[in-house]
mmCIF file of C-alpha atoms in Angstrom:
data_model
loop_
_atom_site.group_PDB
_atom_site.id
_atom_site.type_symbol
_atom_site.label_atom_id
_atom_site.label_comp_id
_atom_site.label_asym_id
_atom_site.label_seq_id
_atom_site.Cartn_x
_atom_site.Cartn_y
_atom_site.Cartn_z
ATOM 1 C CA MET A 88 0.032 0.029 0.008
ATOM 2 C CA ASN A 89 1.414 3.420 -1.185
ATOM 3 C CA VAL A 90 1.159 6.278 1.330
ATOM 4 C CA ILE A 91 2.045 10.098 0.404
ATOM 5 C CA PHE A 92 2.445 12.528 3.221
ATOM 6 C CA ARG A 93 1.666 16.203 2.628
ATOM 7 C CA LYS A 94 2.467 19.140 5.138
ATOM 8 C CA PHE A 95 0.009 22.028 5.046
ATOM 9 C CA PRO A 96 1.407 25.651 5.733
ATOM 10 C CA GLU A 97 -0.282 25.618 9.123
ATOM 11 C CA GLY A 98 1.823 22.577 10.045
ATOM 12 C CA ASP A 99 -0.862 19.870 9.786
ATOM 13 C CA VAL A 100 0.163 16.570 8.108
ATOM 14 C CA ILE A 101 -2.025 14.385 5.997
ATOM 15 C CA ALA A 102 -1.536 10.917 4.958
ATOM 16 C CA LEU A 103 -2.985 10.051 1.353
ATOM 17 C CA PHE A 104 -3.572 6.749 -0.002
ATOM 18 C CA PRO A 105 -3.646 6.916 -3.667
ATOM 19 C CA GLU A 106 -4.535 3.519 -4.459
ATOM 20 C CA GLU A 107 -7.637 3.598 -2.008
ATOM 21 C CA LEU A 108 -10.829 4.944 -3.383
ATOM 22 C CA ALA A 109 -12.830 6.771 -0.642
ATOM 23 C CA ASP A 110 -16.043 7.342 -3.017
ATOM 24 C CA SER A 111 -17.501 7.078 -6.300
ATOM 25 C CA ARG A 112 -16.425 10.690 -7.093
ATOM 26 C CA GLY A 113 -12.898 9.539 -7.395
ATOM 27 C CA ASN A 114 -11.551 10.808 -4.131
ATOM 28 C CA ILE A 115 -8.887 8.971 -2.311
ATOM 29 C CA LEU A 116 -8.595 7.891 1.407
ATOM 30 C CA SER A 117 -6.777 10.192 3.613
ATOM 31 C CA TYR A 118 -5.762 10.182 7.361
ATOM 32 C CA GLN A 119 -5.190 13.166 9.516
ATOM 33 C CA THR A 120 -5.058 13.226 13.282
ATOM 34 C CA VAL A 121 -7.312 15.995 13.495
ATOM 35 C CA GLY A 122 -10.181 14.409 11.482
ATOM 36 C CA GLN A 123 -9.197 10.800 11.258
ATOM 37 C CA HIS A 124 -10.162 8.970 8.030
ATOM 38 C CA GLY A 125 -11.779 10.683 5.303
ATOM 39 C CA ALA A 126 -12.049 11.320 1.396
ATOM 40 C CA ALA A 127 -9.545 13.738 -0.083
ATOM 41 C CA ASN A 128 -9.106 15.456 -3.318
ATOM 42 C CA PRO A 129 -6.306 13.393 -5.313
ATOM 43 C CA GLU A 130 -5.016 16.758 -6.479
ATOM 44 C CA LEU A 131 -3.316 16.913 -2.923
ATOM 45 C CA ILE A 132 -0.925 14.608 -4.325
ATOM 46 C CA GLN A 133 0.626 16.928 -6.818
ATOM 47 C CA ASP A 134 3.306 19.359 -5.897
#
């Protein structure tokens, strides 16, 4: 299972799982300590 980490300017870190679809709209599974698991836009993977 691949995982990609991104750090937001505010310092929060999110783990993105690009191979795990979260819903039928094409969002991927993510994990963040603040909000736990949820759907994320796959564009967060791009730099």
